[in-house]
Coordinates of C-alpha atoms in Angstrom, one line a residue:
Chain A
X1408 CA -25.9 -15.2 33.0
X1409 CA -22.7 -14.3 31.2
X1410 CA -22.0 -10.7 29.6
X1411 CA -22.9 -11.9 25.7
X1412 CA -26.6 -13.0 27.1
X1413 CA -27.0 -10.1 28.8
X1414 CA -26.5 -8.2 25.8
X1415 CA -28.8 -10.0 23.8
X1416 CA -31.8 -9.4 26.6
X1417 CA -30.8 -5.7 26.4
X1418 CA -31.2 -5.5 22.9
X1419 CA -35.2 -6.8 23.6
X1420 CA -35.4 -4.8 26.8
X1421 CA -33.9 -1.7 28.2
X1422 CA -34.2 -2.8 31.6
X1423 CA -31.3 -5.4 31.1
X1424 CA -28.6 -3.0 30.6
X1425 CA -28.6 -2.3 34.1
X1426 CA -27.3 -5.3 34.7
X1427 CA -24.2 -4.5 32.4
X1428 CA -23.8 -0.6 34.6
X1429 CA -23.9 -3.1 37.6
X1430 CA -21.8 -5.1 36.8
X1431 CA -19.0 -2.9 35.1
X1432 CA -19.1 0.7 36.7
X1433 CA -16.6 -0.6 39.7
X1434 CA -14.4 -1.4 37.3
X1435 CA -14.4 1.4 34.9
X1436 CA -14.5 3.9 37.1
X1437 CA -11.3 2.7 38.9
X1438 CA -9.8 1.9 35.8
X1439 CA -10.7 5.7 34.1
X1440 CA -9.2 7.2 37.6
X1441 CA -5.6 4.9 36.7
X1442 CA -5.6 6.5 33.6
X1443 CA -6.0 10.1 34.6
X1444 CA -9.8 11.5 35.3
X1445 CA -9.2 12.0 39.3
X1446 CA -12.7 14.2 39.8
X1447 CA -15.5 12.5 40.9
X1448 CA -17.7 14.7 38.5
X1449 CA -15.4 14.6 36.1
X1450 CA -15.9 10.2 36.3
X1451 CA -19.5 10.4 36.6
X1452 CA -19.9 12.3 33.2
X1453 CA -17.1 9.7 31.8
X1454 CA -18.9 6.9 33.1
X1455 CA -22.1 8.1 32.0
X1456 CA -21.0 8.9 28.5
X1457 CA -19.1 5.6 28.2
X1458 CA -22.2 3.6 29.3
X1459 CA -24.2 5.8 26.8
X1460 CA -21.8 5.0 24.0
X1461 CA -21.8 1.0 25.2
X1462 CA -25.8 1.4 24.7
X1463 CA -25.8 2.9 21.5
X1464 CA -23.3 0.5 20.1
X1465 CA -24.7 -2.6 21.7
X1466 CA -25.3 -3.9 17.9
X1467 CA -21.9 -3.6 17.0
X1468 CA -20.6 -5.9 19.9
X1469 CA -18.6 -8.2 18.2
X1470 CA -18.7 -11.5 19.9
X1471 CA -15.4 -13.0 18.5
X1472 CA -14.0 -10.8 21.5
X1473 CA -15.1 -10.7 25.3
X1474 CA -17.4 -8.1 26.5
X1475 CA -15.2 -7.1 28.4
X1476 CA -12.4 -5.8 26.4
X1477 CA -15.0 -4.4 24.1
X1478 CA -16.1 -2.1 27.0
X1479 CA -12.6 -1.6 28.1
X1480 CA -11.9 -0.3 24.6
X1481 CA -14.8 1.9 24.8
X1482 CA -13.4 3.4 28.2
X1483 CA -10.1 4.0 27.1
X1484 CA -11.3 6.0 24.0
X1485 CA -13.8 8.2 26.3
X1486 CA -11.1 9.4 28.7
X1487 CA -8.7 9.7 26.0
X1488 CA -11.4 11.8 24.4
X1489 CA -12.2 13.5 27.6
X1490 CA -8.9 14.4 28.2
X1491 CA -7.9 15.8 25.0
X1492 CA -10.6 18.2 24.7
X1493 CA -9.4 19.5 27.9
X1494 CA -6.0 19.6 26.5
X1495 CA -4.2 17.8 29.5
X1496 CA -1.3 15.2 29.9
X1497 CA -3.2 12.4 31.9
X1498 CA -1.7 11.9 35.3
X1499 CA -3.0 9.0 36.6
X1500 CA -3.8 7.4 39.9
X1501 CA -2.7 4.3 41.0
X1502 CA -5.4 2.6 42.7
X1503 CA -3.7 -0.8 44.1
X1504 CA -5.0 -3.9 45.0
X1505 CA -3.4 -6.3 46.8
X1506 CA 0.3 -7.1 45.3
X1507 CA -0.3 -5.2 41.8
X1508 CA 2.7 -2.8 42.5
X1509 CA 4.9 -5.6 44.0
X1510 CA 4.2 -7.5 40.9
X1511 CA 4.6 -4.7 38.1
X1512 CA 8.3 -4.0 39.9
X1513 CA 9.7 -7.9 40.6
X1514 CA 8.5 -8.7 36.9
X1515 CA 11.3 -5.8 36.0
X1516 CA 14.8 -7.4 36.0
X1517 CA 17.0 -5.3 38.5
X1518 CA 14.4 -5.5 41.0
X1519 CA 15.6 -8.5 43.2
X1520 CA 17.9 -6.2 45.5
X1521 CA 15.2 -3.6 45.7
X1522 CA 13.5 -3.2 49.4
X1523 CA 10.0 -2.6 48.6
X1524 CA 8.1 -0.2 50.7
X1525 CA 4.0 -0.4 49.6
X1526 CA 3.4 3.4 50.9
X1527 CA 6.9 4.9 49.8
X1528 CA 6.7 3.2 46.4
X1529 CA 3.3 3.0 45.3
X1530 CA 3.7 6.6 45.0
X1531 CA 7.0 6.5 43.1
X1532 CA 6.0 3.9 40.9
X1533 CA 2.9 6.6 40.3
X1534 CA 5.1 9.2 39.9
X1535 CA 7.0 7.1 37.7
X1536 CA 4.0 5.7 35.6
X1537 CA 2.6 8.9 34.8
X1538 CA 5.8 10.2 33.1
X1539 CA 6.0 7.4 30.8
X1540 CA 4.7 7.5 27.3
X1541 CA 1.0 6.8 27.0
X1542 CA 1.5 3.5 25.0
X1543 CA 3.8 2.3 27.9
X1544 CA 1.3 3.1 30.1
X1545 CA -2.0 2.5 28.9
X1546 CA -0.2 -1.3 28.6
X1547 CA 1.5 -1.6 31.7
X1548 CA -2.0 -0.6 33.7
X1549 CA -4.0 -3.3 31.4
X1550 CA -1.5 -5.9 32.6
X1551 CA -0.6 -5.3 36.3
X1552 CA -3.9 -3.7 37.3
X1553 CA -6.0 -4.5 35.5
X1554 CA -5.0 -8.0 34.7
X1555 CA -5.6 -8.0 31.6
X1556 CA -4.3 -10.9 29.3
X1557 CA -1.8 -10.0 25.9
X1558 CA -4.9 -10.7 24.0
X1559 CA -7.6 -8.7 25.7
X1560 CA -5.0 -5.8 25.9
X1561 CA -4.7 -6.0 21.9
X1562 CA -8.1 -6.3 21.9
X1563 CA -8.9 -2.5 24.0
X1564 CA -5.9 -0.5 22.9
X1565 CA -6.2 -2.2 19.2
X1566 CA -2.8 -3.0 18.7
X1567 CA -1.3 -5.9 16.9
X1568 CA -1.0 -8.6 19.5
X1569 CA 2.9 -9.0 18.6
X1570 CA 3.5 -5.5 19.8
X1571 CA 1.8 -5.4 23.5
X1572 CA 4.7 -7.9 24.6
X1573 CA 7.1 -5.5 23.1
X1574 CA 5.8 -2.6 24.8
X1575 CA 5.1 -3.8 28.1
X1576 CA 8.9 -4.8 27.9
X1577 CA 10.1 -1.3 27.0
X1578 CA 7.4 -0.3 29.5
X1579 CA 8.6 -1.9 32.3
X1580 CA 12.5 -1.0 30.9
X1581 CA 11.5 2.7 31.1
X1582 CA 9.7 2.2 34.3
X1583 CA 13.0 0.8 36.1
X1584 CA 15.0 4.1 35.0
X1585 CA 12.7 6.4 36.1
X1586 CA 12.7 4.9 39.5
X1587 CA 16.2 4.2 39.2
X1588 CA 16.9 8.1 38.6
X1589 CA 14.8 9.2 41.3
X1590 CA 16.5 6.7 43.7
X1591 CA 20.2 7.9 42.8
X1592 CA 18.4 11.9 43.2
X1593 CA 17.8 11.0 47.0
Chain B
X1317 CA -19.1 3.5 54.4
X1318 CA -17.1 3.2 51.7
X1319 CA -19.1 0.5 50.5
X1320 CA -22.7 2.3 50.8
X1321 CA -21.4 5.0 49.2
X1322 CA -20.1 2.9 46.1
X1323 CA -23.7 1.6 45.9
X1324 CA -25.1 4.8 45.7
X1325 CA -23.2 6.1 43.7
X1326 CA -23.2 3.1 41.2
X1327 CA -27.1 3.7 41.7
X1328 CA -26.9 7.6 40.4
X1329 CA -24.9 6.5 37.4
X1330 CA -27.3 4.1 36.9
X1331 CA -30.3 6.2 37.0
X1332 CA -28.3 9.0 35.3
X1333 CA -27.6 6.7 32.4
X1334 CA -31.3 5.8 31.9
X1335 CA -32.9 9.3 32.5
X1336 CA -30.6 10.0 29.6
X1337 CA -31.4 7.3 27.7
X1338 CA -35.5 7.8 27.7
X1339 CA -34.8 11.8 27.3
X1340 CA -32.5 11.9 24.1
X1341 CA -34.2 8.6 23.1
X1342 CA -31.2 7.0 23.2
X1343 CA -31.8 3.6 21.0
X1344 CA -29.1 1.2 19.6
X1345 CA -27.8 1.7 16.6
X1346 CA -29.7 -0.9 13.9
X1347 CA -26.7 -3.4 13.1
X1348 CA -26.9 -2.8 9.3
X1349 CA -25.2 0.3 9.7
X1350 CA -22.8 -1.2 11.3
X1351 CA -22.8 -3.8 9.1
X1352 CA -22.7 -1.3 5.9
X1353 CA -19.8 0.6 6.9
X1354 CA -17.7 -2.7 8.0
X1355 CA -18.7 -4.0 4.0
X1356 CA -17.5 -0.4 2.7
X1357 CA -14.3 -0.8 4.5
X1358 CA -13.8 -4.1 2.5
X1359 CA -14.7 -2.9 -0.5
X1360 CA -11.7 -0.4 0.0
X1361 CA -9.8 -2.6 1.0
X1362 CA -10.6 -5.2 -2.0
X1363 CA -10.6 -2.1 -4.5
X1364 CA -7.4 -0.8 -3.7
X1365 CA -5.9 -4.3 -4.1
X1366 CA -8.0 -4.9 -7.7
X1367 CA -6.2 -1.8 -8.6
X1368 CA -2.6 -2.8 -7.5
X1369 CA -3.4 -5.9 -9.6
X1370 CA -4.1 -3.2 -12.6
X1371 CA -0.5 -1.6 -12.1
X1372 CA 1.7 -4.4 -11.2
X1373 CA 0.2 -6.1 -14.3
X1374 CA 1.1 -2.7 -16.6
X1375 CA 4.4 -2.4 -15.5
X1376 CA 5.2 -6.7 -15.7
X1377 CA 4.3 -6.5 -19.2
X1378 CA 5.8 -3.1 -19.9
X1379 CA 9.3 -4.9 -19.3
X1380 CA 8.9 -8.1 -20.0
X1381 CA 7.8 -6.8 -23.6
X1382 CA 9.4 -3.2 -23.7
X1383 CA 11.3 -4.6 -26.9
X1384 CA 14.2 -4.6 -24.8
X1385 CA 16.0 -7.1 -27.9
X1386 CA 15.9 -3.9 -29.8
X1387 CA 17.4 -1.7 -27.4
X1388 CA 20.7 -0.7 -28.8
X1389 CA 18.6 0.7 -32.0
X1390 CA 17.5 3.8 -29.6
X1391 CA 19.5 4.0 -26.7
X1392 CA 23.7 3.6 -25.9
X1393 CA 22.1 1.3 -22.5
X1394 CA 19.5 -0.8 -21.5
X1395 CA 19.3 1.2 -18.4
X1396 CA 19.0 4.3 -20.2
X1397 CA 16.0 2.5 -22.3
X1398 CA 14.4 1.2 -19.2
X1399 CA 14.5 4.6 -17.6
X1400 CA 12.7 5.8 -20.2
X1401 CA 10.0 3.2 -20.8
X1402 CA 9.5 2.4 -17.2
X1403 CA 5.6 3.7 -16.4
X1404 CA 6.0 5.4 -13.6
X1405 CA 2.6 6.6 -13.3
X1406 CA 1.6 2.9 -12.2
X1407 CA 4.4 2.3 -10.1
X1408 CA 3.2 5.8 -8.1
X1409 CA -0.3 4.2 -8.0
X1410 CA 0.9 1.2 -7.0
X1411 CA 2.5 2.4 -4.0
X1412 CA -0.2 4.5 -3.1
X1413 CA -2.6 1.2 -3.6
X1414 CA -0.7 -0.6 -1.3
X1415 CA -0.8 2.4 1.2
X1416 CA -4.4 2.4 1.2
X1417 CA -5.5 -1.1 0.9
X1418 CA -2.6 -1.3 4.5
X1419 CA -4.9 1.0 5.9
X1420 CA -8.2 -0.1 5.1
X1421 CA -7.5 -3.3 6.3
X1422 CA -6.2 -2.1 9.6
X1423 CA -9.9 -0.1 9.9
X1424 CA -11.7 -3.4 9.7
X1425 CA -13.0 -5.3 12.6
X1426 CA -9.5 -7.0 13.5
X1427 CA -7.4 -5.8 11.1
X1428 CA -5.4 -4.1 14.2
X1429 CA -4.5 -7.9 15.5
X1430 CA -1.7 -7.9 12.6
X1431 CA 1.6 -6.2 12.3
X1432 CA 2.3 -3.3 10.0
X1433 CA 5.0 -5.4 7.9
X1434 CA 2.3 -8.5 7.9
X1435 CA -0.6 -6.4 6.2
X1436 CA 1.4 -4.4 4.2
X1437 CA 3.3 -7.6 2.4
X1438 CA 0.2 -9.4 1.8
X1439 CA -1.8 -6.4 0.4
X1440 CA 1.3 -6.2 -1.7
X1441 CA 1.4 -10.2 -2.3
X1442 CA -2.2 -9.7 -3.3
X1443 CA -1.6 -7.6 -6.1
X1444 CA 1.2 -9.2 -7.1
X1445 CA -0.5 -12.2 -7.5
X1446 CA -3.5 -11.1 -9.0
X1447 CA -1.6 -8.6 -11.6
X1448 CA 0.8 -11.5 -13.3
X1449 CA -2.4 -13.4 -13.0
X1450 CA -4.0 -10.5 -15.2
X1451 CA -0.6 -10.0 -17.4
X1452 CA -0.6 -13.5 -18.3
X1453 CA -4.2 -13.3 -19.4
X1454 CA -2.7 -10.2 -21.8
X1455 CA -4.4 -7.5 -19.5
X1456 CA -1.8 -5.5 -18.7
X1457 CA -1.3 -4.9 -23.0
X1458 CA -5.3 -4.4 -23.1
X1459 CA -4.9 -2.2 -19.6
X1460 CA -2.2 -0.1 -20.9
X1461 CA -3.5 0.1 -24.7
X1462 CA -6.7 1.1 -23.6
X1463 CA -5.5 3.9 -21.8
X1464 CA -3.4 5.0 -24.5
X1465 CA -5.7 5.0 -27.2
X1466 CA -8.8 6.6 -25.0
X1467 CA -6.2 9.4 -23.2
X1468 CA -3.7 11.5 -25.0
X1469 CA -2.2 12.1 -22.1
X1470 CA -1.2 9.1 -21.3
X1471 CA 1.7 7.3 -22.7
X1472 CA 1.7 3.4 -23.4
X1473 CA 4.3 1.7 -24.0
X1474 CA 3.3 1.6 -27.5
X1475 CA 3.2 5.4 -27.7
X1476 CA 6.5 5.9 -26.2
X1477 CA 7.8 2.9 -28.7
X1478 CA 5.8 4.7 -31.7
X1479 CA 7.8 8.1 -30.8
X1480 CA 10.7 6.1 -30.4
X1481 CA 10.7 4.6 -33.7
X1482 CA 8.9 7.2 -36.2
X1483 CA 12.0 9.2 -36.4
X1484 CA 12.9 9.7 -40.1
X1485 CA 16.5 11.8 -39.4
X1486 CA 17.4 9.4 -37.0
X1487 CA 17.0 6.4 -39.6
X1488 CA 14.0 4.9 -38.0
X1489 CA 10.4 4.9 -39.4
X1490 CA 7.1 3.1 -38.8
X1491 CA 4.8 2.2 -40.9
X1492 CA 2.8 -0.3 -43.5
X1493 CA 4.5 -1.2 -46.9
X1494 CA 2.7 -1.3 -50.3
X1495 CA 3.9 -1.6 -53.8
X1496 CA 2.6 1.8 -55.5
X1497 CA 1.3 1.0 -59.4
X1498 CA 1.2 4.9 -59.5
X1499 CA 5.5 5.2 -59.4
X1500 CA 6.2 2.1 -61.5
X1501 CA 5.5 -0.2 -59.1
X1502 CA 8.4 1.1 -56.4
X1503 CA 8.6 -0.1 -52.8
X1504 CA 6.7 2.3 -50.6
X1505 CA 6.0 2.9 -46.7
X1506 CA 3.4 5.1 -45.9
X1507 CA 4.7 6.0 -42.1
X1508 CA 2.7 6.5 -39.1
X1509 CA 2.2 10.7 -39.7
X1510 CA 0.7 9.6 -43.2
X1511 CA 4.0 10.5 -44.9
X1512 CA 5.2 8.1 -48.1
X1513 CA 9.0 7.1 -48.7
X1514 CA 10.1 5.4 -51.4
X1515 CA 12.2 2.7 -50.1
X1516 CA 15.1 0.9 -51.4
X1517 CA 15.5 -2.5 -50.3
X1518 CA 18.6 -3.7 -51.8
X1519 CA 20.2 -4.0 -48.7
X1520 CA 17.6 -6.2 -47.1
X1521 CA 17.7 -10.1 -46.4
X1522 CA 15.2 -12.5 -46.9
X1523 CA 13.9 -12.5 -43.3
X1524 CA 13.3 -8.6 -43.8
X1525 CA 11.7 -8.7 -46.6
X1526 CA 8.9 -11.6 -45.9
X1527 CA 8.0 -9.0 -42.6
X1528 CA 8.0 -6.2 -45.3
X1529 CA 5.4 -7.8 -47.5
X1530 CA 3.5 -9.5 -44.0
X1531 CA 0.8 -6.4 -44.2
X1532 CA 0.8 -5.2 -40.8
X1533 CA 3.0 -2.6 -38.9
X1534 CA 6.5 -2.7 -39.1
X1535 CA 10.0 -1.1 -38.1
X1536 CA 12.7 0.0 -40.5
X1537 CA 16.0 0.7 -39.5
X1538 CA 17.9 2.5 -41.9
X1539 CA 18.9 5.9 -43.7
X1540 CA 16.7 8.9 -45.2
X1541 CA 19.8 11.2 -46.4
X1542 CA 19.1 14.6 -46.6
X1543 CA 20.1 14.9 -50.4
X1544 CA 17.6 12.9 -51.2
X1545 CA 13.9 13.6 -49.6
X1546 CA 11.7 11.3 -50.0
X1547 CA 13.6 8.0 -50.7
X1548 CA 14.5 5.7 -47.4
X1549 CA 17.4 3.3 -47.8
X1550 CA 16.5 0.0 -45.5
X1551 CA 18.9 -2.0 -43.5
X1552 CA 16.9 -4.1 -41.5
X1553 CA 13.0 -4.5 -40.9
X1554 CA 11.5 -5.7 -37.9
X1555 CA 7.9 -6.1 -36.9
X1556 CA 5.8 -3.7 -35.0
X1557 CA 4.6 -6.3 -32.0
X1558 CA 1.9 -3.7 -30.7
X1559 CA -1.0 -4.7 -32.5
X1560 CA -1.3 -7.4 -29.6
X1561 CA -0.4 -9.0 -27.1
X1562 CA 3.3 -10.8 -27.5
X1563 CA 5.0 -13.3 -25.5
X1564 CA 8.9 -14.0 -24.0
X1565 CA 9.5 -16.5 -26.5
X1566 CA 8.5 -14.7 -29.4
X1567 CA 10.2 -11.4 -27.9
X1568 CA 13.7 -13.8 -27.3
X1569 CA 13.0 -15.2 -31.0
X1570 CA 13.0 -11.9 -32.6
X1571 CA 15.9 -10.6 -30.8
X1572 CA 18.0 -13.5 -32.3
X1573 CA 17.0 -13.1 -35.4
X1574 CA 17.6 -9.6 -35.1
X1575 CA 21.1 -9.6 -33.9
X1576 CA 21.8 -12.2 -36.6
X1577 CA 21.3 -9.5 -39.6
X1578 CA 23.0 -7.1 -38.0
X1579 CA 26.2 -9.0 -37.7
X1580 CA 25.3 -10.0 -41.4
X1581 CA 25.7 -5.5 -42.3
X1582 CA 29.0 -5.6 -40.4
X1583 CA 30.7 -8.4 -42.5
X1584 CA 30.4 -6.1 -45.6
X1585 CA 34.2 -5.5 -46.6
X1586 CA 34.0 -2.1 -48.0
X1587 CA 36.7 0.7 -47.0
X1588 CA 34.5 3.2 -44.3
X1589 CA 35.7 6.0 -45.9
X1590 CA 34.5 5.2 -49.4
X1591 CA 31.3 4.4 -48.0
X1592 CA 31.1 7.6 -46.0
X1593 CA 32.1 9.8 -49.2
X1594 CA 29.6 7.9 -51.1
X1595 CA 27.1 8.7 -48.7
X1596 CA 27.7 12.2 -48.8
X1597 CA 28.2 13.0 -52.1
X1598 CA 26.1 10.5 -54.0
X1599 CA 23.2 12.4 -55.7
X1600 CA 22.0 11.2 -59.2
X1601 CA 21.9 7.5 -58.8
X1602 CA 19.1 7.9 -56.0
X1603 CA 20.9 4.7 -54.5
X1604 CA 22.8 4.9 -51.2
X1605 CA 26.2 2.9 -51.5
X1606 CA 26.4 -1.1 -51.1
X1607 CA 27.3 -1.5 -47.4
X1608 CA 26.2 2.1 -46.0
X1609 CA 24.3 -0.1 -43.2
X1610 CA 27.4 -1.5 -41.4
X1611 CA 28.0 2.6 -40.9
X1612 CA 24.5 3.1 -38.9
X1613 CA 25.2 4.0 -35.5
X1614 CA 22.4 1.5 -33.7
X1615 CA 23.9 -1.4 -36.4
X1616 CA 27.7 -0.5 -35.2
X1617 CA 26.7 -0.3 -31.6
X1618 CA 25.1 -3.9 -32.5
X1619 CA 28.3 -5.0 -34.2
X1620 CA 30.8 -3.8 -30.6
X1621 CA 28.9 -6.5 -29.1
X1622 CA 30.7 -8.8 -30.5
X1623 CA 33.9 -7.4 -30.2

């Protein structure tokens, strides 16, 4: 069963939404850690309220876009929320899968003569991440860990579609000269 | 381990969610609210560019028919003329309009997919379209005379035209003509505050005088000397043009025509100075000199034209 039927049997019965926690709180809850909520309390009440809101909202799914970006978009707004009303810059965690580093910096242009070392820097590329703006970031973890198509990416952070190229450009452009500064500091 | 835990975890969330859900009694929101507010948002959006329509088609017709031919009667530029009967009111509103109808459409359900420039020309393009489509229908003279007759505060074009023109000491009056039997059958005007001059019309052409006698509104252009209260000598008459809605061609038409006479004023041959003595001194005749109207200031601003 795809996402859009499940969401027409949880509108008949509450049971079915399960299904949708099930199948989604892996994802969100590593994907609300890359953007900054790092305590496991802390991403059990996000999670809970997200799934809450998801629930409450199921009417207003709009099926001319996936499920999935709609509950992205949801997620992103909740830990924005959650941390503005604590009044914190997000400093995110990199969760990495596979080559998802290795990808965000050979996609950059200078990075052909780079040696990459996964331990060393993930955790400069972290470093790096979390000192970039938030619409830099917010795209550039959509894309390369999330792997999130230009489209679906439009579609969470509600952006024209023209602009996420743009910004995950500048993004990775930014990126490159942090790491670059912290690499001529050594 | 890691695994197991995930599982439980997802498990406590899961229970968490629903304990929550049959203790607040959590139920989803009906779609016709969401629904409602997504039709509201629309409605904004389609109000804001219904009244963009409203100003851009008040300001087309205030200058396309701002009686910019007769410019040179009131003002030393057309700039300074267009500064003074541009309505800026509409052109604020417009703006603002455009501002909101950008961000009404941006709230709707995928209005964000579009760029800023994108929304905000074709909100703009919308009203365009729709207010020459209303200004050609003569709504933006029914817009913008409505106002002005149901607001004092607000100044049509006619108004501004009307205070323009209704300026005796200036040699310009509005107003309807009628042949009074009462003072031997004399040419009259009775102007716009009510007040009656006594016109004399020798100095008038043909074309003046069949817009005289038309009945409606009209414009004369002239002098009301100070030694002689009451009496208005007439150089050229033109017609009102606010009693509805007028077009280019006509506008362009009467600017020809207009022009025409008032070359016809500056081929007078009389010596300036003799004229201007004449119309100083003159008292008993109650006649201002032949040729005086090749001395008014709007007729030899006309007349440097053609220099």
């Amino acid at each position: 069963m795809n996402d859009e039927e499940i969401v027409g049997l949880a509108l008949r019965e509450q049971a079915f939404f399960g299904h949708i926690i099930d199948r989604y709180e892996a994802k969100l809850d590593r994907y609300i850690r890359r953007l900054g909520v790092h305590d496991e309390e802390d991403r059990a009440d996000v999670l809970q309220e997200i799934f809450i809101k998801v629930y409450r909202n199921l009417n207003n799914f709009d099926r001319s876009l996936s499920f999935s970006s709609w509950i992205y978009r949801i997620a992103h707004n909740e830990a924005i929320s959650w941390y503005r009303k604590r009044n914190v810059r997000p400093e995110g965690h990199l969760i990495v899968e596979g080559d998802d580093v290795l990808k965000l910096i050979s996609s950059s242009e200078q990075a052909s003569d780079q040696k990459f070392d996964t331990k060393g820097n993930t955790k400069e590329v972290e470093r790096a991440l979390n000192e970039l703006e938030d619409k830099y970031r917010d795209v550039l973890v959509l894309r390369f860990f999330e792997h999130k198509e230009y489209a679906e990416i439009s579609d969470i952070l509600k952006i024209p579609t023209g602009s996420v190229g743009t910004l995950i450009h500048r993004g990775k452009q930014q990126l490159q000269e942090k790491l670059d500064q912290k690499a001529l500091s050594l | 381990m890691n695994e197991i835990n995930q599982q439980l975890n997802t498990t406590q969330i899961k229970d968490q969610v629903f304990d929550r859900i049959t203790s607040e009694q959590i139920t989803p929101t009906p779609r016709w609210r969401f629904l409602y507010k997504e039709y509201l948002v629309w409605v904004a959006w389609v109000f804001s560019i219904v009244l963009g329509a409203f100003a851009v088609a008040i300001v087309e017709y205030v200058l396309t028919t701002a009686n910019t031919e007769f410019f040179q009667i009131t003002h030393n530029s057309y700039w300074n003329f267009l500064l003074y009967v541009l309505p800026y009111l509409w052109l604020v509103i417009l703006m603002v309009m455009a501002s909101l109808a950008y961000f009404n459409f941006r709230r709707t359900k995928t209005g964000y997919r579009y760029s800023i420039l994108f929304v905000l020309i074709s909100s703009l393009m919308a009203s365009l379209v729709g207010g020459t489509l209303l200004n050609m229908a003569g709504f933006g003279y029914t817009l913008d005379t409505a106002f002005g007759d149901r607001m004092s505060m607000y100044y049509s074009l006619e108004k501004k035209e009307r205070a323009l023109w209704q300026a005796p000491k200036e040699g310009r009056l509005v107003g309807v003509y009628y042949i009074s039997t009462s003072t031997k059958n004399l040419p009259q005007l009775r102007d716009t505050t009510g007040e009656v001059w006594t016109l004399n019309v020798d100095d008038l052409h043909k074309m003046d005088m069949s817009t005289l006698e038309s009945g409606g509104a009209v414009r004369v252009l002239g002098f009301a000397p100070e030694a002689m209260p009451g009496l208005f000598h007439a150089c050229g008459v033109f017609p009102w043009m606010y009693d509805e809605p007028s077009n280019f061609v006509v506008m362009k038409q009467a600017r020809e025509d207009f022009i025409e006479r008032m070359y016809a004023h500056t081929n007078v041959a009389v010596e300036r100075l003799e004229v201007l003595e004449a119309v100083t001194y003159s008292t008993t005749s109650g006649r201002m000199p032949m040729g005086v109207c090749a001395t008014h200031e709007a007729i030899e601003r006309i007349s440097s034209l053609r220099d």
